[in-house]
Each structure stands twice: as C-alpha cells, then as structure tokens.
mmCIF file of C-alpha atoms in Angstrom:
data_model
loop_
_atom_site.group_PDB
_atom_site.id
_atom_site.type_symbol
_atom_site.label_atom_id
_atom_site.label_comp_id
_atom_site.label_asym_id
_atom_site.label_seq_id
_atom_site.Cartn_x
_atom_site.Cartn_y
_atom_site.Cartn_z
ATOM 1 C CA MET A 24 146.260 31.855 187.752
ATOM 2 C CA GLN A 25 143.649 31.318 185.448
ATOM 3 C CA ASN A 26 141.026 32.061 188.227
ATOM 4 C CA THR A 27 143.136 35.702 189.007
ATOM 5 C CA ALA A 28 143.179 36.070 185.192
ATOM 6 C CA GLN A 29 139.309 36.031 185.022
ATOM 7 C CA VAL A 30 138.789 37.857 188.356
ATOM 8 C CA GLN A 31 141.194 40.693 187.195
ATOM 9 C CA THR A 32 138.724 41.161 183.830
ATOM 10 C CA VAL A 33 135.501 41.452 185.939
ATOM 11 C CA TYR A 34 137.120 44.107 187.782
ATOM 12 C CA MET A 35 138.480 46.094 184.529
ATOM 13 C CA VAL A 36 134.699 45.862 183.086
ATOM 14 C CA ALA A 37 133.890 47.374 186.614
ATOM 15 C CA VAL A 38 136.251 50.268 186.645
ATOM 16 C CA VAL A 39 135.437 50.896 182.907
ATOM 17 C CA VAL A 40 131.727 50.896 183.704
ATOM 18 C CA LEU A 41 132.743 53.312 187.095
ATOM 19 C CA ILE A 42 134.896 55.834 184.539
ATOM 20 C CA ALA A 43 131.952 55.966 182.083
ATOM 21 C CA VAL A 44 129.499 56.653 184.844
ATOM 22 C CA GLY A 45 131.588 59.101 186.533
ATOM 23 C CA LEU A 46 132.317 61.169 183.483
ATOM 24 C CA TYR A 47 128.835 61.124 182.513
ATOM 25 C CA CYS A 48 127.818 62.571 185.539
ATOM 26 C CA ILE A 49 130.798 65.361 184.748
ATOM 27 C CA ILE A 50 129.469 65.929 181.215
ATOM 28 C CA ALA A 51 125.610 65.833 181.495
ATOM 29 C CA LYS A 52 124.777 66.971 184.678
ATOM 30 C CA ARG A 53 124.099 70.730 185.427
ATOM 31 C CA GLU A 54 123.963 70.403 189.411
ATOM 32 C CA LEU A 55 127.815 71.091 190.883
ATOM 33 C CA LEU A 56 126.605 68.225 193.679
ATOM 34 C CA LYS A 57 126.465 65.795 190.925
ATOM 35 C CA ILE A 58 130.102 67.329 189.213
ATOM 36 C CA VAL A 59 131.421 66.539 192.883
ATOM 37 C CA ILE A 60 130.052 63.204 192.842
ATOM 38 C CA GLY A 61 131.539 62.399 189.490
ATOM 39 C CA ILE A 62 134.584 63.401 190.332
ATOM 40 C CA GLU A 63 134.487 61.010 193.502
ATOM 41 C CA ILE A 64 132.749 58.022 191.362
ATOM 42 C CA LEU A 65 136.180 58.680 188.881
ATOM 43 C CA THR A 66 138.428 58.637 191.999
ATOM 44 C CA SER A 67 136.963 55.516 193.487
ATOM 45 C CA ALA A 68 137.748 53.677 189.785
ATOM 46 C CA VAL A 69 140.927 54.422 189.603
ATOM 47 C CA ASN A 70 141.441 53.481 193.295
ATOM 48 C CA LEU A 71 139.871 49.995 192.497
ATOM 49 C CA ASN A 72 141.885 50.098 189.409
ATOM 50 C CA ILE A 73 144.946 50.266 191.371
ATOM 51 C CA LEU A 74 144.171 47.440 193.860
ATOM 52 C CA VAL A 75 143.216 45.137 190.332
ATOM 53 C CA MET A 76 146.428 45.842 189.053
ATOM 54 C CA GLY A 77 147.873 44.925 192.411
ATOM 55 C CA LEU A 78 146.113 41.479 192.291
ATOM 56 C CA GLY A 79 148.230 38.081 192.238
ATOM 57 C CA ASP A 80 147.786 34.773 193.178
ATOM 58 C CA SER A 81 148.240 35.854 196.708
ATOM 59 C CA GLY A 82 146.080 38.424 196.981
ATOM 60 C CA VAL A 83 146.622 42.033 196.636
ATOM 61 C CA ASP A 84 149.886 43.489 196.813
ATOM 62 C CA ALA A 85 151.137 45.403 199.588
ATOM 63 C CA LEU A 86 152.319 48.174 197.155
ATOM 64 C CA ALA A 87 148.738 49.089 195.838
ATOM 65 C CA GLN A 88 146.971 48.756 199.012
ATOM 66 C CA SER A 89 149.077 51.364 200.495
ATOM 67 C CA MET A 90 149.032 53.385 196.948
ATOM 68 C CA ALA A 91 144.827 52.722 197.339
ATOM 69 C CA VAL A 92 144.580 54.126 200.517
ATOM 70 C CA ILE A 93 146.547 57.435 200.034
ATOM 71 C CA SER A 94 144.793 58.233 196.868
ATOM 72 C CA MET A 95 141.262 57.348 199.162
ATOM 73 C CA SER A 96 142.644 60.515 201.563
ATOM 74 C CA ILE A 97 143.665 62.817 198.757
ATOM 75 C CA GLY A 98 140.336 62.060 197.250
ATOM 76 C CA ALA A 99 138.539 62.974 200.235
ATOM 77 C CA CYS A 100 140.732 66.443 200.664
ATOM 78 C CA ILE A 101 139.646 67.259 197.008
ATOM 79 C CA ALA A 102 135.780 66.690 197.767
ATOM 80 C CA ALA A 103 136.380 68.989 200.925
ATOM 81 C CA VAL A 104 137.623 71.593 198.814
ATOM 82 C CA ALA A 105 135.220 71.033 196.027
ATOM 83 C CA LEU A 106 132.111 71.240 198.833
ATOM 84 C CA ALA A 107 133.419 74.191 200.457
ATOM 85 C CA LEU A 108 133.431 75.630 196.901
ATOM 86 C CA VAL A 109 130.124 74.644 196.120
ATOM 87 C CA VAL A 110 128.929 76.460 199.466
ATOM 88 C CA ASP A 111 130.703 79.632 198.495
ATOM 89 C CA VAL A 112 128.803 79.543 194.782
ATOM 90 C CA PHE A 113 125.333 79.022 196.456
ATOM 91 C CA ARG A 114 126.408 82.083 198.621
ATOM 92 C CA HIS A 115 127.265 84.348 196.012
ATOM 93 C CA TYR A 116 125.121 83.243 192.921
ATOM 94 C CA LYS A 117 121.494 81.511 195.212
ATOM 95 C CA THR A 118 121.938 78.397 192.909
ATOM 96 C CA THR A 119 124.095 75.423 192.263
ATOM 97 C CA ASP A 120 122.980 75.310 188.557
ATOM 98 C CA ILE A 121 126.960 75.390 186.599
ATOM 99 C CA ARG A 122 125.021 76.993 183.638
ATOM 100 C CA LYS A 123 124.932 79.998 186.124
ATOM 101 C CA LEU A 124 128.593 80.224 186.438
ATOM 102 C CA ARG A 125 129.380 82.444 183.320
ATOM 103 C CA ARG A 126 130.191 85.442 184.579
ATOM 104 C CA LEU A 127 133.799 84.715 184.161
ATOM 105 C CA ARG A 128 135.212 85.807 180.400
ATOM 106 C CA TRP A 129 137.885 86.931 178.887
ATOM 107 C CA MET B 29 174.737 55.307 209.609
ATOM 108 C CA VAL B 30 172.522 58.191 208.519
ATOM 109 C CA ASP B 31 173.739 59.381 205.227
ATOM 110 C CA ILE B 32 173.822 63.354 205.485
ATOM 111 C CA THR B 33 173.969 64.041 202.095
ATOM 112 C CA SER B 34 171.010 62.128 200.720
ATOM 113 C CA GLN B 35 169.431 63.536 203.988
ATOM 114 C CA LEU B 36 170.131 66.980 202.299
ATOM 115 C CA ILE B 37 167.635 66.125 199.975
ATOM 116 C CA MET B 38 164.392 66.245 202.624
ATOM 117 C CA TYR B 39 165.503 69.459 204.211
ATOM 118 C CA PRO B 40 163.900 71.559 202.025
ATOM 119 C CA ILE B 41 160.633 69.774 202.010
ATOM 120 C CA ILE B 42 160.792 69.122 205.871
ATOM 121 C CA VAL B 43 161.690 72.794 206.655
ATOM 122 C CA LEU B 44 158.637 74.303 204.499
ATOM 123 C CA LEU B 45 156.078 71.581 205.487
ATOM 124 C CA THR B 46 157.089 72.326 209.280
ATOM 125 C CA SER B 47 156.579 75.990 208.819
ATOM 126 C CA ALA B 48 153.197 75.534 207.357
ATOM 127 C CA ALA B 49 152.205 73.172 209.891
ATOM 128 C CA ILE B 50 153.181 75.761 212.517
ATOM 129 C CA MET B 51 151.658 78.751 211.025
ATOM 130 C CA PRO B 52 148.175 78.687 213.239
ATOM 131 C CA LEU B 53 150.577 78.643 216.574
ATOM 132 C CA VAL B 54 152.478 81.580 214.644
ATOM 133 C CA LYS B 55 149.240 83.623 214.970
ATOM 134 C CA ILE B 56 148.348 82.678 218.708
ATOM 135 C CA LEU B 57 151.996 83.637 219.210
ATOM 136 C CA GLU B 58 151.367 86.714 217.627
ATOM 137 C CA ASP B 59 148.468 87.988 218.970
ATOM 138 C CA HIS B 60 150.668 87.176 222.879
ATOM 139 C CA LEU B 61 153.594 88.970 221.373
ATOM 140 C CA LYS B 62 151.610 91.855 219.733
ATOM 141 C CA PHE B 63 153.941 91.897 216.755
ATOM 142 C CA LYS B 64 151.235 91.062 213.726
ATOM 143 C CA ARG B 65 154.092 90.302 211.092
ATOM 144 C CA LEU B 66 155.724 87.305 212.438
ATOM 145 C CA LYS B 67 154.039 84.849 210.107
ATOM 146 C CA GLU B 68 155.559 86.644 207.261
ATOM 147 C CA PHE B 69 159.165 86.543 208.652
ATOM 148 C CA LEU B 70 158.673 82.834 209.248
ATOM 149 C CA THR B 71 157.630 82.440 205.504
ATOM 150 C CA MET B 72 160.512 84.307 204.333
ATOM 151 C CA LEU B 73 163.061 82.829 206.594
ATOM 152 C CA SER B 74 161.991 79.708 205.986
ATOM 153 C CA ILE B 75 162.122 80.169 201.913
ATOM 154 C CA ALA B 76 165.438 81.575 202.339
ATOM 155 C CA ILE B 77 166.335 78.376 204.460
ATOM 156 C CA CYS B 78 165.215 76.391 201.823
ATOM 157 C CA LEU B 79 167.325 78.187 199.209
ATOM 158 C CA LEU B 80 170.644 77.653 201.404
ATOM 159 C CA SER B 81 170.151 74.158 201.667
ATOM 160 C CA LEU B 82 169.301 73.556 197.801
ATOM 161 C CA SER B 83 173.125 75.688 197.382
ATOM 162 C CA ILE B 84 174.183 73.532 199.392
ATOM 163 C CA LEU B 85 172.813 70.301 197.616
ATOM 164 C CA HIS B 86 173.851 71.640 194.636
ATOM 165 C CA ARG B 87 177.293 71.451 195.910
ATOM 166 C CA GLU B 88 177.228 67.928 196.553
ATOM 167 C CA ILE B 89 175.801 66.547 193.693
ATOM 168 C CA PRO B 90 178.675 64.390 192.102
ATOM 169 C CA ALA B 91 180.359 63.943 188.651
ATOM 170 C CA ASP B 92 178.177 61.491 187.542
ATOM 171 C CA GLY B 93 175.348 63.184 188.122
ATOM 172 C CA TYR B 94 172.653 62.260 190.756
ATOM 173 C CA LEU B 95 171.841 61.789 194.341
ATOM 174 C CA GLU B 96 168.829 59.420 195.693
ATOM 175 C CA ALA B 97 167.468 59.408 199.083
ATOM 176 C CA SER B 98 164.637 56.433 200.484
ATOM 177 C CA LEU B 99 162.262 57.564 203.126
ATOM 178 C CA LEU B 100 162.586 56.060 206.182
ATOM 179 C CA GLY B 101 165.312 53.830 204.710
ATOM 180 C CA PHE B 102 162.579 51.608 202.404
ATOM 181 C CA ASN B 103 163.937 51.179 199.036
ATOM 182 C CA PRO B 104 162.793 50.842 195.709
ATOM 183 C CA PRO B 105 160.711 48.952 194.777
ATOM 184 C CA PHE B 106 158.335 49.512 197.713
ATOM 185 C CA GLY B 107 160.144 52.393 199.646
ATOM 186 C CA THR B 108 159.308 56.385 198.107
ATOM 187 C CA GLN B 109 162.318 57.199 196.892
ATOM 188 C CA PHE B 110 163.614 60.896 195.597
ATOM 189 C CA TYR B 111 165.962 61.343 193.198
ATOM 190 C CA VAL B 112 167.829 64.547 192.382
ATOM 191 C CA ASP B 113 170.498 66.003 190.026
ATOM 192 C CA GLU B 114 171.075 69.499 188.797
ATOM 193 C CA PHE B 115 167.572 69.898 186.879
ATOM 194 C CA SER B 116 165.717 69.163 189.651
ATOM 195 C CA VAL B 117 167.859 71.370 191.883
ATOM 196 C CA TYR B 118 167.654 74.557 189.041
ATOM 197 C CA MET B 119 163.805 73.550 189.120
ATOM 198 C CA ALA B 120 163.186 73.967 192.695
ATOM 199 C CA VAL B 121 165.297 77.153 193.079
ATOM 200 C CA ILE B 122 162.841 78.408 190.476
ATOM 201 C CA PHE B 123 159.920 77.445 192.692
ATOM 202 C CA CYS B 124 161.932 78.897 196.106
ATOM 203 C CA GLY B 125 162.781 82.096 194.466
ATOM 204 C CA LEU B 126 159.048 82.831 192.998
ATOM 205 C CA GLY B 127 157.519 82.129 196.323
ATOM 206 C CA LEU B 128 159.902 84.321 198.036
ATOM 207 C CA LEU B 129 158.949 87.142 195.576
ATOM 208 C CA VAL B 130 155.666 85.889 196.231
ATOM 209 C CA ALA B 131 155.916 86.114 199.908
ATOM 210 C CA ILE B 132 157.659 89.851 199.734
ATOM 211 C CA PHE B 133 155.238 91.175 197.451
ATOM 212 C CA SER B 134 152.300 90.063 199.765
ATOM 213 C CA TYR B 135 153.663 91.450 202.990
ATOM 214 C CA ARG B 136 151.873 94.737 201.249
ATOM 215 C CA TYR B 137 149.290 93.478 198.615
ATOM 216 C CA MET B 138 147.670 91.029 201.798
ATOM 217 C CA GLU B 139 147.734 92.969 204.509
ATOM 218 C CA VAL B 140 144.274 94.114 203.813
ATOM 219 C CA ASP B 141 142.690 90.655 204.168
ATOM 220 C CA THR B 142 142.547 88.428 207.108
ATOM 221 C CA GLY B 143 143.210 84.616 207.490
ATOM 222 C CA LEU B 144 146.842 85.254 206.660
ATOM 223 C CA ASP B 145 147.986 82.394 208.648
ATOM 224 C CA LYS B 146 146.419 80.167 206.574
ATOM 225 C CA TYR B 147 147.494 82.127 203.317
ATOM 226 C CA TYR B 148 151.198 81.634 203.994
ATOM 227 C CA GLY B 149 150.569 78.238 204.852
ATOM 228 C CA LEU B 150 148.972 77.246 201.804
ATOM 229 C CA LEU B 151 151.970 79.089 200.053
ATOM 230 C CA LEU B 152 154.394 77.050 201.751
ATOM 231 C CA THR B 153 152.397 74.097 200.883
ATOM 232 C CA LEU B 154 152.337 75.173 197.412
ATOM 233 C CA ILE B 155 156.170 75.710 197.266
ATOM 234 C CA THR B 156 156.336 71.938 198.896
ATOM 235 C CA GLY B 157 154.494 70.437 196.268
ATOM 236 C CA MET B 158 156.505 72.222 193.145
ATOM 237 C CA ILE B 159 159.514 71.043 194.928
ATOM 238 C CA GLY B 160 158.373 67.469 195.567
ATOM 239 C CA VAL B 161 157.246 67.324 191.719
ATOM 240 C CA ALA B 162 161.172 68.191 191.024
ATOM 241 C CA PHE B 163 162.258 65.735 193.336
ATOM 242 C CA ALA B 164 160.260 62.752 192.886
ATOM 243 C CA GLY B 165 161.610 59.391 191.965
ATOM 244 C CA ASP B 166 158.586 57.254 191.681
ATOM 245 C CA LEU B 167 155.583 58.126 189.850
ATOM 246 C CA PHE B 168 152.983 57.923 192.646
ATOM 247 C CA ASN B 169 155.014 60.097 194.948
ATOM 248 C CA LEU B 170 155.216 62.652 191.914
ATOM 249 C CA TYR B 171 151.194 62.242 191.923
ATOM 250 C CA VAL B 172 150.620 62.807 195.534
ATOM 251 C CA PHE B 173 153.509 66.296 195.587
ATOM 252 C CA TRP B 174 151.043 67.235 192.292
ATOM 253 C CA GLU B 175 147.885 66.799 194.596
ATOM 254 C CA LEU B 176 149.843 68.811 197.219
ATOM 255 C CA MET B 177 150.625 71.433 194.937
ATOM 256 C CA CYS B 178 147.004 71.277 193.035
ATOM 257 C CA ILE B 179 145.210 71.416 196.951
ATOM 258 C CA SER B 180 146.894 74.195 197.536
ATOM 259 C CA SER B 181 146.314 76.054 194.551
ATOM 260 C CA TYR B 182 142.901 75.704 194.567
ATOM 261 C CA SER B 183 142.759 76.952 198.015
ATOM 262 C CA LEU B 184 144.957 79.886 197.206
ATOM 263 C CA VAL B 185 142.333 80.372 193.761
ATOM 264 C CA SER B 186 139.558 80.982 196.050
ATOM 265 C CA PHE B 187 141.088 82.400 198.992
ATOM 266 C CA ARG B 188 139.082 85.854 198.931
ATOM 267 C CA LYS B 189 136.044 83.934 198.842
ATOM 268 C CA TYR B 190 133.839 86.727 199.142
ATOM 269 C CA ARG B 191 134.515 87.709 195.729
ATOM 270 C CA TRP B 192 132.354 85.711 192.691
ATOM 271 C CA GLU B 193 135.036 85.624 190.771
ATOM 272 C CA ALA B 194 137.375 84.080 192.837
ATOM 273 C CA VAL B 195 135.001 81.331 193.633
ATOM 274 C CA GLU B 196 134.017 80.755 190.285
ATOM 275 C CA ALA B 197 137.643 80.478 188.808
ATOM 276 C CA GLY B 198 138.494 78.080 192.090
ATOM 277 C CA PHE B 199 135.432 75.761 191.129
ATOM 278 C CA LYS B 200 136.182 76.018 187.429
ATOM 279 C CA TYR B 201 140.020 75.033 187.652
ATOM 280 C CA LEU B 202 139.157 72.533 190.873
ATOM 281 C CA VAL B 203 137.197 70.228 188.394
ATOM 282 C CA MET B 204 139.135 70.613 185.028
ATOM 283 C CA SER B 205 142.748 70.016 187.006
ATOM 284 C CA THR B 206 141.020 66.899 189.204
ATOM 285 C CA ILE B 207 139.830 64.984 185.873
ATOM 286 C CA GLY B 208 143.645 65.351 184.899
ATOM 287 C CA SER B 209 144.930 64.358 187.461
ATOM 288 C CA ILE B 210 142.560 61.519 187.877
ATOM 289 C CA VAL B 211 143.246 60.430 184.554
ATOM 290 C CA ALA B 212 147.186 60.691 184.923
ATOM 291 C CA LEU B 213 146.553 58.175 188.010
ATOM 292 C CA TYR B 214 145.045 56.124 185.759
ATOM 293 C CA GLY B 215 148.113 56.007 183.763
ATOM 294 C CA ILE B 216 150.109 55.219 186.813
ATOM 295 C CA SER B 217 148.550 52.426 187.919
ATOM 296 C CA LEU B 218 148.566 50.792 183.973
ATOM 297 C CA ILE B 219 152.153 51.193 184.321
ATOM 298 C CA TYR B 220 152.121 49.712 187.682
ATOM 299 C CA GLY B 221 150.155 46.388 186.457
ATOM 300 C CA SER B 222 152.409 46.161 183.716
ATOM 301 C CA PHE B 223 155.836 46.671 185.542
ATOM 302 C CA LYS B 224 154.632 45.713 189.576
ATOM 303 C CA THR B 225 156.611 48.698 190.692
ATOM 304 C CA VAL B 226 156.384 52.609 190.266
ATOM 305 C CA ASN B 227 159.860 53.580 190.563
ATOM 306 C CA MET B 228 161.100 55.617 187.651
ATOM 307 C CA ARG B 229 164.425 53.904 187.346
ATOM 308 C CA GLU B 230 163.482 50.513 188.009
ATOM 309 C CA VAL B 231 160.576 50.981 185.163
ATOM 310 C CA ALA B 232 163.149 51.933 182.446
ATOM 311 C CA VAL B 233 165.162 49.360 183.965
ATOM 312 C CA ARG B 234 162.403 46.573 183.315
ATOM 313 C CA LEU B 235 161.322 48.119 180.268
ATOM 314 C CA SER B 236 164.681 47.930 179.371
ATOM 315 C CA LEU B 237 165.001 44.065 180.256
ATOM 316 C CA ALA B 238 161.857 43.029 178.744
ATOM 317 C CA GLN B 239 161.909 45.329 175.477
ATOM 318 C CA ALA B 240 162.800 42.199 173.587
ATOM 319 C CA LYS B 241 160.143 39.784 174.873
ATOM 320 C CA LEU B 242 157.299 42.511 174.954
ATOM 321 C CA SER B 243 154.675 40.981 172.646
ATOM 322 C CA PRO B 244 152.894 43.699 169.870
ATOM 323 C CA SER B 245 150.016 43.834 171.260
ATOM 324 C CA ALA B 246 151.791 44.939 174.673
ATOM 325 C CA VAL B 247 153.438 47.912 173.259
ATOM 326 C CA PRO B 248 150.396 50.007 172.405
ATOM 327 C CA SER B 249 149.083 49.816 175.885
ATOM 328 C CA LEU B 250 152.246 51.051 177.254
ATOM 329 C CA TYR B 251 152.251 54.047 175.232
ATOM 330 C CA PHE B 252 148.314 54.746 176.048
ATOM 331 C CA ALA B 253 149.506 54.755 179.692
ATOM 332 C CA ALA B 254 152.514 57.448 179.059
ATOM 333 C CA GLY B 255 149.736 59.006 177.159
ATOM 334 C CA LEU B 256 147.265 59.065 179.821
ATOM 335 C CA ILE B 257 150.131 60.308 182.350
ATOM 336 C CA ILE B 258 150.794 63.485 179.849
ATOM 337 C CA CYS B 259 147.475 64.151 179.246
ATOM 338 C CA GLY B 260 146.735 64.204 182.714
ATOM 339 C CA PHE B 261 149.459 66.478 183.871
ATOM 340 C CA ALA B 262 148.762 68.987 180.849
ATOM 341 C CA PRO B 263 145.328 70.555 181.962
ATOM 342 C CA THR B 264 146.615 72.000 185.206
ATOM 343 C CA ARG B 265 149.453 73.108 183.127
ATOM 344 C CA TYR B 266 147.322 75.060 180.470
ATOM 345 C CA ASP B 267 145.368 76.690 183.572
ATOM 346 C CA TYR B 268 148.644 78.170 184.794
ATOM 347 C CA TYR B 269 149.364 79.702 181.187
ATOM 348 C CA ASP B 270 145.972 80.667 180.660
ATOM 349 C CA ARG B 271 145.961 82.268 184.222
ATOM 350 C CA VAL B 272 149.566 83.952 183.476
ATOM 351 C CA PHE B 273 148.062 85.189 179.796
ATOM 352 C CA LEU B 274 144.934 86.623 181.683
ATOM 353 C CA THR B 275 146.185 88.228 184.242
ATOM 354 C CA SER B 276 149.011 90.065 181.688
ATOM 355 C CA ARG B 277 146.114 91.020 179.172
ATOM 356 C CA LYS B 278 144.117 92.539 182.458
ATOM 357 C CA LEU B 279 147.291 94.682 183.290
ATOM 358 C CA ARG B 280 147.780 95.698 179.114
ATOM 359 C CA TYR B 281 144.056 97.095 179.594
ATOM 360 C CA GLY B 282 144.756 98.258 182.760
ATOM 361 C CA LEU B 283 148.021 100.480 181.717
ATOM 362 C CA LEU B 284 146.238 101.577 178.359
ATOM 363 C CA ASN B 285 143.280 103.005 180.292
ATOM 364 C CA ARG B 286 145.315 104.841 182.431
ATOM 365 C CA LEU B 287 147.412 106.010 179.827
ATOM 366 C CA SER B 288 144.264 106.980 177.578
#
C-alpha cells in the first residue's frame, strides 16, 4: 500500500514535469511543428496521469488502461490533422513561423 | 432479451455514423450512376431519419424522466452508458435541425467545391459528436464524443485549404481547442482517481455517500477537478461564439457596403 502510494507520487511528479514542458513548448516556441510536439507532450502527460490514477496494489485498473488507449488514438488523430494543417500553412506562407500567421484579424 | 426502447438511444448515432462511413462508396456509386447528388440526398435522408428516431425516443421517455442504455451490455462503472432525458432529446433535435439546414444550404453553396463526399462525411460525424455529447452518461464518453466533434470541426473549418484564411483559422482553432480538451481530460482523470469511476451518476452517488467522510483537503481538489473540466470545455464554446460574431459582423459590413 505504502509502496503504491510512493510509486503514484513519483509518477505524478513526472506528469507535472511533462505538463510544464508541454506548456513551455506551446507558449514559448515559434515553430508550428514544435507547437504540435508540445500538444503531443501534453496528451502523453494526461495519458500517464490516467494510468497513475488507476494504479492499485494489483496493477493498473482495466478501465484506466482502456481509457488511456482510446485517448492515445484520439491524440494521434489530432496530431494527424495538425500536421496536415502545418503542411497547408507552409504552402500558403512559405514558412512555419507562428508569428507570420497574423493576417486573420477582425 | 434486447430492450428495444433503450436501443432506440443508439439509433441516431448509428444512422449518422454509418452514413458517414459509406460516403466514399456513395461517391463511387455516383460516378457509375451518373447521378451527382446522391451524397447530398443521403446526408439529408440520414439526418431526417435521425430526427424521426428522436421524435419516437421523446415519446418513449417515461414519467420519471430518463432512459439509459449500456453499450454491448457492459454496465457501469465499467461500461459505456448513454443517459437520455427530455433536455438531451431537445438538444439533439436542435443539433439535427441545424445540421439539416446546413445540408440544405450546402446543396448550392458547396457545388463549386470538390471532395464533397468528405465534406458531407465530416458534417455527419460533427452532428454525431454533438448528439453523443448530449447523450453521454459518463465523463470519458463525453470526452470521446467531444473530440469527434472537434476533429470534424477542425477539418470543416479548413476544408477550403486553397484559401489562406481557412488554413490559418483551422490551425489556430485546433491549438486553442486541443489545449482545452486536454485540460478537461486532466480534470476527468482526477475525478477518476478520486472515485474510481467516470460514470456521472455513479460519481454523484459515491460523492453523496462520502460527503460526511471527506477530509477538508479533499474538497478543494474536487473543486479543482470540476474547474478543470469546465475551463477545458469552455475554449471550444468560445471559438464557436467568436466565429458566430465574426460572421455576423462581416455580414453586417457586407450589407452596409451594398446599401451605401
């Protein structure tokens, strides 16, 4: 019981670190691809958190495992759409710098 | 024995998803039949069938107020559950009605575009996602249908990818909305960690049972999780309102320019 709580704490710290790295990527980086990578890091962090929350004495709960797998596949779909949009952005703007995407205004 | 009334809940989702899945085949059939409007008619027909099944579903809702169905017979806390009351049917009718109007207006508006089988497929999955959000009985199911709606929405926003506006708007919408969805999923995972279930009714029952035993430190963490879910789902809603206001403003300027 004590051991499970310790393992949970370690993984939760890892989740917080991953969330911080992902948010840093999205906020600070100017490259579209790095922003997509940041989104994927955030998705991975939340998937890890689902597994940590399902951690018990007899391993990870089946519900947590199924939720993590479905969440991973949804994350892959989002990455695919995002990368397709990055390609289209490059075709129009000839750059993947987010600062150049400023034409759309009120 | 199969309970027909509870299976009625699935019909709108099954009809719309099946129509979306067979849309590429319909495109091939169109080419053979030399009838170019089959996909439009299929879209309108499937949404009309969906509206019909919703009207039947509305009559089947009992006096105590709700119907429920579990997917593949797995009951909560492990199975996926749909939960339908009058308000969910009301919301689903609004989504289907708007979808039908969009399909009717798209008949002429989209005829200059190519790849319309993808457009109508995405429109149908968008409506499926919205109906699923209204019918979802557990938080993770809600998230899955939300993402189905969002992914269709990103693709529809950037459908005219030969225009820079569509691509730029699509990417910005994707980044904003995905961050929101991830925050909501983080909140859902915290709720799951606290109650070991994501079923909304089960969470409510366990919370009311545990209310007396809750330690003072546990209450803020539950508020935090609920706040994450609300804040996570908010950006997508904001995007929708933003787009509606932007469109209305453009329309107003267009009308003023024409009048002057």
